Amino acid sequence: MGLLDKQFDDGNIVITSVEGVLNWARLCSLWQMSFGLACCAIEMMAASASHNDIMRFGVLPRPSPRQCDVMIVAGTVTLKMATRLKRLYEQMAEPRYVVSMGSCSNCGGPYWEHGYHVLKGVDRVVPVDVYIPGCPPRPEALLEGWMRLQDKVRDFTLVKEKGEAVGERA
Amino acid sequence: MAKDIKEIFDYLAGLYPELDLQLDDAVPCIQVPAASIRDIALQLRDDEELQLDSLMCLSGVDNADGTLGVVYHLHSMQLGHKLTVKVTVPLDDPHVATVEKVWRTADWHEREAYDLVGVIFDGHRDLRRILLPYDWEGYPLRKDYEVPEFYLGMKVPY
């Protein structure tokens, strides 16, 4: 009797794709790089604390970029920091994600005009997956952003989209 | 005994009759020639009558009239009085003697004033930028500063 003919009726077996399992495992253990740049970092820490407890989503702060999946850019990115931030991003193992938290890292925030030392948006040096507006965003906003990031990981696939013929690849 | 600014000024003017000390009444402070600041600083610190042993703050200023300024905020732990001393130097030759060896606080404060306003403190043992990257060009808090278009390939303006 083949495996496919067997009835899985004992309730302990779930059938899914390998991709689905891997994505599910990854989105439930997105480890973050633990560094903060300004006041947004306070809200980021509040998200880790008992009220919001972001750790229930499998978010662990890691001290090394080698062990991280996500970089939360929480705060004002100065030009001096931007060079270091880019290096940290390059040290992360793929797949890697960037969450831009707060107005400063989104677009320069209050320093957009006179901040000669501020990078006007962290997306000028690293690709950003999720932007969280706010100055600073509440922990709830960070959690919401995290849900959106999880959506992105959930839909991650190595398969090309349907309808794209092999010969059409650039 | 604690002195007010007038008493300190009269006392200093008695000590340095040859110098052009000025008492500014609008903002109580004493203007000091840039070349004499180190001698006067030592006097302010060590004089029994003054004992200004604490440099609370050292600021660099662009006066927007072709001069730069350095402002010293002093406090006497022993006597409880305070004093503000100002130095003015031309923009194209902004040299001020360091007081870093008089008050240790001045070390990093002078580096900051050098970093952002471009006042050069002669005799400072380690005068390099403290906040901005070492390869930064210009002094950003000067009135005539223009923000660069790019820094290390990163676009700076919004």
mmCIF file of C-alpha atoms in Angstrom:
data_model
loop_
_atom_site.group_PDB
_atom_site.id
_atom_site.type_symbol
_atom_site.label_atom_id
_atom_site.label_comp_id
_atom_site.label_asym_id
_atom_site.label_seq_id
_atom_site.Cartn_x
_atom_site.Cartn_y
_atom_site.Cartn_z
ATOM 1 C CA MET A 1 0.000 0.000 0.000
ATOM 2 C CA GLY A 2 1.429 3.326 -1.037
ATOM 3 C CA LEU A 3 1.880 6.278 1.262
ATOM 4 C CA LEU A 4 -0.572 8.409 -0.703
ATOM 5 C CA ASP A 5 -3.328 5.848 -0.264
ATOM 6 C CA LYS A 6 -3.058 5.953 3.500
ATOM 7 C CA GLN A 7 -5.616 7.955 5.376
ATOM 8 C CA PHE A 8 -3.976 10.396 7.786
ATOM 9 C CA ASP A 9 -6.770 10.478 10.291
ATOM 10 C CA ASP A 10 -4.911 10.464 13.596
ATOM 11 C CA GLY A 11 -4.644 14.279 13.666
ATOM 12 C CA ASN A 12 -0.901 14.404 14.190
ATOM 13 C CA ILE A 13 0.056 14.915 10.570
ATOM 14 C CA VAL A 14 -0.141 18.103 8.555
ATOM 15 C CA ILE A 15 0.681 18.160 4.882
ATOM 16 C CA THR A 16 2.365 21.216 3.451
ATOM 17 C CA SER A 17 5.119 22.198 1.092
ATOM 18 C CA VAL A 18 8.760 22.360 2.145
ATOM 19 C CA GLU A 19 8.738 26.016 1.240
ATOM 20 C CA GLY A 20 5.757 26.646 3.478
ATOM 21 C CA VAL A 21 7.437 24.975 6.445
ATOM 22 C CA LEU A 22 10.703 26.815 5.917
ATOM 23 C CA ASN A 23 8.978 30.168 5.577
ATOM 24 C CA TRP A 24 6.860 29.482 8.638
ATOM 25 C CA ALA A 25 9.936 28.549 10.644
ATOM 26 C CA ARG A 26 11.809 31.624 9.488
ATOM 27 C CA LEU A 27 9.025 34.102 10.107
ATOM 28 C CA CYS A 28 8.568 32.776 13.626
ATOM 29 C CA SER A 29 12.217 33.205 14.525
ATOM 30 C CA LEU A 30 13.324 36.477 13.009
ATOM 31 C CA TRP A 31 16.293 37.442 15.122
ATOM 32 C CA GLN A 32 17.006 41.119 15.340
ATOM 33 C CA MET A 33 20.274 42.923 15.568
ATOM 34 C CA SER A 34 20.429 44.638 18.923
ATOM 35 C CA PHE A 35 21.436 48.187 18.367
ATOM 36 C CA GLY A 36 19.598 51.457 18.591
ATOM 37 C CA LEU A 37 20.589 54.861 17.294
ATOM 38 C CA ALA A 38 18.289 57.346 19.043
ATOM 39 C CA CYS A 39 15.007 57.710 20.919
ATOM 40 C CA CYS A 40 13.291 55.142 18.669
ATOM 41 C CA ALA A 41 15.511 52.589 20.375
ATOM 42 C CA ILE A 42 13.656 53.302 23.624
ATOM 43 C CA GLU A 43 10.385 52.290 21.978
ATOM 44 C CA MET A 44 12.134 49.297 20.455
ATOM 45 C CA MET A 45 13.255 48.251 23.928
ATOM 46 C CA ALA A 46 9.717 48.851 25.179
ATOM 47 C CA ALA A 47 8.535 46.447 22.501
ATOM 48 C CA SER A 48 10.872 43.854 23.999
ATOM 49 C CA ALA A 49 9.693 44.518 27.534
ATOM 50 C CA SER A 50 6.861 42.747 29.327
ATOM 51 C CA HIS A 51 3.895 44.833 28.102
ATOM 52 C CA ASN A 52 4.445 44.137 24.440
ATOM 53 C CA ASP A 53 6.829 41.206 24.653
ATOM 54 C CA ILE A 54 7.961 40.991 21.048
ATOM 55 C CA MET A 55 9.821 37.844 22.025
ATOM 56 C CA ARG A 56 6.556 35.911 21.748
ATOM 57 C CA PHE A 57 7.018 36.253 17.986
ATOM 58 C CA GLY A 58 10.420 34.646 18.203
ATOM 59 C CA VAL A 59 12.333 37.894 18.117
ATOM 60 C CA LEU A 60 15.649 37.569 19.902
ATOM 61 C CA PRO A 61 18.111 40.422 20.059
ATOM 62 C CA ARG A 62 21.499 39.171 18.918
ATOM 63 C CA PRO A 63 24.769 40.985 19.475
ATOM 64 C CA SER A 64 26.385 39.840 16.239
ATOM 65 C CA PRO A 65 25.273 40.599 12.678
ATOM 66 C CA ARG A 66 26.286 37.058 11.722
ATOM 67 C CA GLN A 67 23.426 35.679 13.820
ATOM 68 C CA CYS A 68 20.757 38.131 12.708
ATOM 69 C CA ASP A 69 17.934 38.060 10.196
ATOM 70 C CA VAL A 70 16.592 41.563 10.693
ATOM 71 C CA MET A 71 18.180 44.912 11.273
ATOM 72 C CA ILE A 72 15.845 47.415 12.924
ATOM 73 C CA VAL A 73 17.213 50.835 12.124
ATOM 74 C CA ALA A 74 15.792 52.581 15.171
ATOM 75 C CA GLY A 75 16.774 56.217 15.106
ATOM 76 C CA THR A 76 18.683 58.967 13.369
ATOM 77 C CA VAL A 77 21.269 57.675 10.942
ATOM 78 C CA THR A 78 24.150 60.118 10.800
ATOM 79 C CA LEU A 79 26.490 60.012 7.848
ATOM 80 C CA LYS A 80 29.205 58.771 10.166
ATOM 81 C CA MET A 81 26.959 55.930 11.338
ATOM 82 C CA ALA A 82 25.732 55.200 7.819
ATOM 83 C CA THR A 83 29.127 53.838 6.786
ATOM 84 C CA ARG A 84 29.134 51.520 9.810
ATOM 85 C CA LEU A 85 25.493 50.582 9.305
ATOM 86 C CA LYS A 86 26.210 49.548 5.734
ATOM 87 C CA ARG A 87 29.088 47.399 6.914
ATOM 88 C CA LEU A 88 26.880 45.738 9.555
ATOM 89 C CA TYR A 89 24.265 45.034 6.894
ATOM 90 C CA GLU A 90 26.871 43.475 4.645
ATOM 91 C CA GLN A 91 27.995 41.247 7.500
ATOM 92 C CA MET A 92 24.522 39.765 7.938
ATOM 93 C CA ALA A 93 23.823 36.374 6.380
ATOM 94 C CA GLU A 94 21.164 36.183 3.688
ATOM 95 C CA PRO A 95 18.188 36.234 3.642
ATOM 96 C CA ARG A 96 18.323 39.491 5.543
ATOM 97 C CA TYR A 97 15.756 42.171 6.142
ATOM 98 C CA VAL A 98 15.785 45.804 7.176
ATOM 99 C CA VAL A 99 13.046 47.529 9.140
ATOM 100 C CA SER A 100 13.269 51.300 9.044
ATOM 101 C CA MET A 101 11.740 52.501 12.295
ATOM 102 C CA GLY A 102 10.666 56.116 12.684
ATOM 103 C CA SER A 103 10.772 59.287 10.641
ATOM 104 C CA CYS A 104 14.535 59.797 10.943
ATOM 105 C CA SER A 105 15.524 56.566 9.295
ATOM 106 C CA ASN A 106 12.593 56.784 6.856
ATOM 107 C CA CYS A 107 13.419 60.190 5.442
ATOM 108 C CA GLY A 108 15.592 62.213 7.818
ATOM 109 C CA GLY A 109 12.742 63.250 10.085
ATOM 110 C CA PRO A 110 13.141 66.658 11.755
ATOM 111 C CA TYR A 111 16.662 66.887 10.346
ATOM 112 C CA TRP A 112 15.530 66.811 6.735
ATOM 113 C CA GLU A 113 16.459 70.420 6.023
ATOM 114 C CA HIS A 114 19.223 71.551 8.361
ATOM 115 C CA GLY A 115 20.761 68.230 9.326
ATOM 116 C CA TYR A 116 24.038 68.476 7.472
ATOM 117 C CA HIS A 117 25.174 65.314 9.272
ATOM 118 C CA VAL A 118 22.033 63.192 8.850
ATOM 119 C CA LEU A 119 21.353 60.653 6.145
ATOM 120 C CA LYS A 120 17.936 61.532 4.685
ATOM 121 C CA GLY A 121 16.573 58.018 4.736
ATOM 122 C CA VAL A 122 18.406 54.799 5.431
ATOM 123 C CA ASP A 123 17.197 53.439 2.087
ATOM 124 C CA ARG A 124 19.978 55.485 0.532
ATOM 125 C CA VAL A 125 22.515 52.949 1.784
ATOM 126 C CA VAL A 126 20.634 49.681 2.433
ATOM 127 C CA PRO A 127 17.422 48.232 0.921
ATOM 128 C CA VAL A 128 14.476 48.619 3.293
ATOM 129 C CA ASP A 129 11.687 46.062 3.568
ATOM 130 C CA VAL A 130 9.305 47.753 5.982
ATOM 131 C CA TYR A 131 8.950 51.440 6.850
ATOM 132 C CA ILE A 132 7.319 52.277 10.177
ATOM 133 C CA PRO A 133 6.107 55.887 10.446
ATOM 134 C CA GLY A 134 6.137 57.757 13.738
ATOM 135 C CA CYS A 135 8.366 59.963 15.823
ATOM 136 C CA PRO A 136 8.969 57.677 17.552
ATOM 137 C CA PRO A 137 6.526 54.892 16.646
ATOM 138 C CA ARG A 138 4.794 53.240 19.575
ATOM 139 C CA PRO A 139 5.692 49.628 20.300
ATOM 140 C CA GLU A 140 2.333 48.669 18.784
ATOM 141 C CA ALA A 141 3.447 50.252 15.518
ATOM 142 C CA LEU A 142 6.657 48.236 15.631
ATOM 143 C CA LEU A 143 4.621 45.080 16.183
ATOM 144 C CA GLU A 144 2.407 46.017 13.237
ATOM 145 C CA GLY A 145 5.492 46.548 11.109
ATOM 146 C CA TRP A 146 6.751 43.191 12.267
ATOM 147 C CA MET A 147 3.516 41.547 11.094
ATOM 148 C CA ARG A 148 4.038 43.093 7.663
ATOM 149 C CA LEU A 149 7.592 41.768 7.613
ATOM 150 C CA GLN A 150 6.282 38.326 8.530
ATOM 151 C CA ASP A 151 3.847 38.569 5.611
ATOM 152 C CA LYS A 152 6.776 39.252 3.369
ATOM 153 C CA VAL A 153 8.696 36.231 4.685
ATOM 154 C CA ARG A 154 5.573 34.048 4.462
ATOM 155 C CA ASP A 155 5.245 34.739 0.729
ATOM 156 C CA PHE A 156 8.922 34.242 0.002
ATOM 157 C CA THR A 157 9.460 31.759 -2.804
ATOM 158 C CA LEU A 158 12.295 30.561 -4.966
ATOM 159 C CA VAL A 159 9.878 29.657 -7.754
ATOM 160 C CA LYS A 160 9.463 32.106 -10.550
ATOM 161 C CA GLU A 161 6.065 33.655 -10.952
ATOM 162 C CA LYS A 162 3.662 31.839 -13.209
ATOM 163 C CA GLY A 163 3.362 33.123 -16.732
ATOM 164 C CA GLU A 164 7.025 34.005 -16.993
ATOM 165 C CA ALA A 165 8.478 31.871 -19.751
ATOM 166 C CA VAL A 166 11.989 30.512 -19.346
ATOM 167 C CA GLY A 167 13.261 32.259 -22.419
ATOM 168 C CA GLU A 168 12.070 35.639 -21.253
ATOM 169 C CA ARG A 169 14.532 36.011 -18.419
ATOM 170 C CA ALA A 170 16.827 38.863 -18.909
ATOM 171 C CA MET B 1 34.024 85.430 49.580
ATOM 172 C CA ALA B 2 31.756 85.273 46.546
ATOM 173 C CA LYS B 3 32.131 88.160 44.130
ATOM 174 C CA ASP B 4 29.773 89.499 41.496
ATOM 175 C CA ILE B 5 30.873 90.235 37.952
ATOM 176 C CA LYS B 6 31.652 93.888 38.642
ATOM 177 C CA GLU B 7 33.892 93.051 41.569
ATOM 178 C CA ILE B 8 35.703 90.380 39.570
ATOM 179 C CA PHE B 9 36.149 92.785 36.661
ATOM 180 C CA ASP B 10 37.570 95.530 38.853
ATOM 181 C CA TYR B 11 39.883 93.025 40.492
ATOM 182 C CA LEU B 12 41.097 91.700 37.115
ATOM 183 C CA ALA B 13 41.501 95.187 35.668
ATOM 184 C CA GLY B 14 43.691 95.997 38.660
ATOM 185 C CA LEU B 15 45.820 92.924 37.965
ATOM 186 C CA TYR B 16 46.126 93.588 34.226
ATOM 187 C CA PRO B 17 46.136 97.387 33.734
ATOM 188 C CA GLU B 18 47.924 97.026 30.389
ATOM 189 C CA LEU B 19 45.257 94.766 28.820
ATOM 190 C CA ASP B 20 42.105 95.933 27.098
ATOM 191 C CA LEU B 21 39.596 94.168 29.343
ATOM 192 C CA GLN B 22 35.988 95.136 28.819
ATOM 193 C CA LEU B 23 32.942 94.564 30.952
ATOM 194 C CA ASP B 24 29.881 93.778 28.875
ATOM 195 C CA ASP B 25 26.768 94.717 30.799
ATOM 196 C CA ALA B 26 24.145 93.303 28.442
ATOM 197 C CA VAL B 27 25.289 89.749 29.003
ATOM 198 C CA PRO B 28 27.523 89.882 32.050
ATOM 199 C CA CYS B 29 30.880 88.778 30.768
ATOM 200 C CA ILE B 30 34.464 89.939 30.460
ATOM 201 C CA GLN B 31 36.081 90.338 27.050
ATOM 202 C CA VAL B 32 39.695 89.215 27.020
ATOM 203 C CA PRO B 33 42.331 89.560 24.248
ATOM 204 C CA ALA B 34 42.915 86.196 22.603
ATOM 205 C CA ALA B 35 46.659 86.267 23.200
ATOM 206 C CA SER B 36 46.269 86.644 26.987
ATOM 207 C CA ILE B 37 43.618 84.021 27.627
ATOM 208 C CA ARG B 38 46.025 81.411 28.950
ATOM 209 C CA ASP B 39 47.656 83.740 31.489
ATOM 210 C CA ILE B 40 44.297 85.058 32.600
ATOM 211 C CA ALA B 41 42.883 81.545 32.822
ATOM 212 C CA LEU B 42 45.697 80.513 35.157
ATOM 213 C CA GLN B 43 45.132 83.637 37.220
ATOM 214 C CA LEU B 44 41.376 83.029 37.421
ATOM 215 C CA ARG B 45 41.943 79.494 38.579
ATOM 216 C CA ASP B 46 44.745 80.033 41.070
ATOM 217 C CA ASP B 47 44.003 83.456 42.536
ATOM 218 C CA GLU B 48 42.946 83.207 46.176
ATOM 219 C CA GLU B 49 40.279 85.853 45.645
ATOM 220 C CA LEU B 50 38.737 84.148 42.580
ATOM 221 C CA GLN B 51 39.375 80.389 42.735
ATOM 222 C CA LEU B 52 37.434 79.737 39.513
ATOM 223 C CA ASP B 53 38.421 76.104 39.546
ATOM 224 C CA SER B 54 35.652 74.670 37.384
ATOM 225 C CA LEU B 55 35.144 75.214 33.664
ATOM 226 C CA MET B 56 31.438 74.525 33.270
ATOM 227 C CA CYS B 57 31.344 74.964 29.522
ATOM 228 C CA LEU B 58 33.489 76.126 26.637
ATOM 229 C CA SER B 59 31.667 77.177 23.472
ATOM 230 C CA GLY B 60 32.698 78.180 20.004
ATOM 231 C CA VAL B 61 30.626 80.898 18.354
ATOM 232 C CA ASP B 62 30.381 82.366 14.871
ATOM 233 C CA ASN B 63 29.526 85.995 15.532
ATOM 234 C CA ALA B 64 28.401 86.493 11.908
ATOM 235 C CA ASP B 65 30.457 89.696 11.624
ATOM 236 C CA GLY B 66 33.688 88.205 10.367
ATOM 237 C CA THR B 67 34.794 87.045 13.789
ATOM 238 C CA LEU B 68 34.664 83.839 15.742
ATOM 239 C CA GLY B 69 34.312 83.715 19.490
ATOM 240 C CA VAL B 70 35.106 81.399 22.340
ATOM 241 C CA VAL B 71 33.044 81.622 25.513
ATOM 242 C CA TYR B 72 34.258 80.248 28.828
ATOM 243 C CA HIS B 73 31.735 79.645 31.598
ATOM 244 C CA LEU B 74 33.524 79.389 34.918
ATOM 245 C CA HIS B 75 32.397 78.502 38.392
ATOM 246 C CA SER B 76 34.123 78.556 41.730
ATOM 247 C CA MET B 77 33.428 75.490 43.805
ATOM 248 C CA GLN B 78 35.001 77.174 46.831
ATOM 249 C CA LEU B 79 33.418 80.623 46.673
ATOM 250 C CA GLY B 80 30.246 79.915 44.710
ATOM 251 C CA HIS B 81 30.521 82.724 42.195
ATOM 252 C CA LYS B 82 30.407 82.417 38.421
ATOM 253 C CA LEU B 83 32.112 84.228 35.579
ATOM 254 C CA THR B 84 31.739 84.336 31.810
ATOM 255 C CA VAL B 85 34.824 85.151 29.762
ATOM 256 C CA LYS B 86 34.768 85.834 26.038
ATOM 257 C CA VAL B 87 37.485 85.863 23.398
ATOM 258 C CA THR B 88 37.016 87.163 19.864
ATOM 259 C CA VAL B 89 39.262 86.259 16.933
ATOM 260 C CA PRO B 90 39.104 87.068 13.212
ATOM 261 C CA LEU B 91 37.470 84.473 10.977
ATOM 262 C CA ASP B 92 40.446 84.185 8.641
ATOM 263 C CA ASP B 93 42.955 83.627 11.458
ATOM 264 C CA PRO B 94 41.053 81.975 14.312
ATOM 265 C CA HIS B 95 43.885 81.138 16.696
ATOM 266 C CA VAL B 96 43.259 80.998 20.446
ATOM 267 C CA ALA B 97 45.654 79.705 23.076
ATOM 268 C CA THR B 98 44.439 76.481 24.646
ATOM 269 C CA VAL B 99 43.303 76.312 28.274
ATOM 270 C CA GLU B 100 43.238 72.530 28.140
ATOM 271 C CA LYS B 101 46.081 72.297 30.658
ATOM 272 C CA VAL B 102 44.395 74.806 32.972
ATOM 273 C CA TRP B 103 41.021 73.061 33.153
ATOM 274 C CA ARG B 104 41.010 69.439 32.026
ATOM 275 C CA THR B 105 37.385 69.902 30.915
ATOM 276 C CA ALA B 106 38.565 72.110 28.100
ATOM 277 C CA ASP B 107 40.188 69.205 26.273
ATOM 278 C CA TRP B 108 37.106 67.774 24.578
ATOM 279 C CA HIS B 109 35.240 71.107 24.572
ATOM 280 C CA GLU B 110 38.006 72.687 22.541
ATOM 281 C CA ARG B 111 38.025 69.745 20.199
ATOM 282 C CA GLU B 112 34.287 70.237 19.693
ATOM 283 C CA ALA B 113 34.693 73.966 19.064
ATOM 284 C CA TYR B 114 37.438 73.124 16.579
ATOM 285 C CA ASP B 115 35.314 70.436 14.964
ATOM 286 C CA LEU B 116 32.153 72.462 14.424
ATOM 287 C CA VAL B 117 33.240 76.117 14.341
ATOM 288 C CA GLY B 118 36.869 75.817 13.316
ATOM 289 C CA VAL B 119 38.582 77.680 16.138
ATOM 290 C CA ILE B 120 42.203 76.550 16.270
ATOM 291 C CA PHE B 121 43.497 76.136 19.805
ATOM 292 C CA ASP B 122 47.246 76.590 19.785
ATOM 293 C CA GLY B 123 49.076 74.257 22.125
ATOM 294 C CA HIS B 124 46.288 71.683 22.438
ATOM 295 C CA ARG B 125 47.873 68.267 22.763
ATOM 296 C CA ASP B 126 45.360 66.405 20.569
ATOM 297 C CA LEU B 127 43.395 68.813 18.414
ATOM 298 C CA ARG B 128 41.378 66.643 16.026
ATOM 299 C CA ARG B 129 37.723 66.273 15.214
ATOM 300 C CA ILE B 130 35.648 64.769 18.010
ATOM 301 C CA LEU B 131 32.119 64.370 16.569
ATOM 302 C CA LEU B 132 32.357 64.458 12.798
ATOM 303 C CA PRO B 133 34.286 61.875 10.769
ATOM 304 C CA TYR B 134 37.986 62.641 10.423
ATOM 305 C CA ASP B 135 37.681 63.122 6.665
ATOM 306 C CA TRP B 136 34.931 65.745 6.957
ATOM 307 C CA GLU B 137 35.582 69.002 5.141
ATOM 308 C CA GLY B 138 34.621 72.369 6.561
ATOM 309 C CA TYR B 139 33.155 73.568 9.839
ATOM 310 C CA PRO B 140 29.372 73.032 9.812
ATOM 311 C CA LEU B 141 28.295 75.563 12.441
ATOM 312 C CA ARG B 142 29.889 78.483 10.630
ATOM 313 C CA LYS B 143 27.351 80.840 9.105
ATOM 314 C CA ASP B 144 28.876 80.532 5.642
ATOM 315 C CA TYR B 145 28.937 76.734 5.672
ATOM 316 C CA GLU B 146 27.405 75.002 2.696
ATOM 317 C CA VAL B 147 26.185 71.439 2.965
ATOM 318 C CA PRO B 148 28.113 69.164 0.601
ATOM 319 C CA GLU B 149 26.215 67.435 -2.179
ATOM 320 C CA PHE B 150 27.764 64.053 -1.425
ATOM 321 C CA TYR B 151 29.679 62.460 1.427
ATOM 322 C CA LEU B 152 31.450 59.166 0.585
ATOM 323 C CA GLY B 153 29.011 58.604 -2.261
ATOM 324 C CA MET B 154 25.940 59.229 -0.093
ATOM 325 C CA LYS B 155 23.689 62.081 -1.181
ATOM 326 C CA VAL B 156 23.399 64.556 1.674
ATOM 327 C CA PRO B 157 20.598 67.035 0.813
ATOM 328 C CA TYR B 158 17.003 65.887 1.195
#
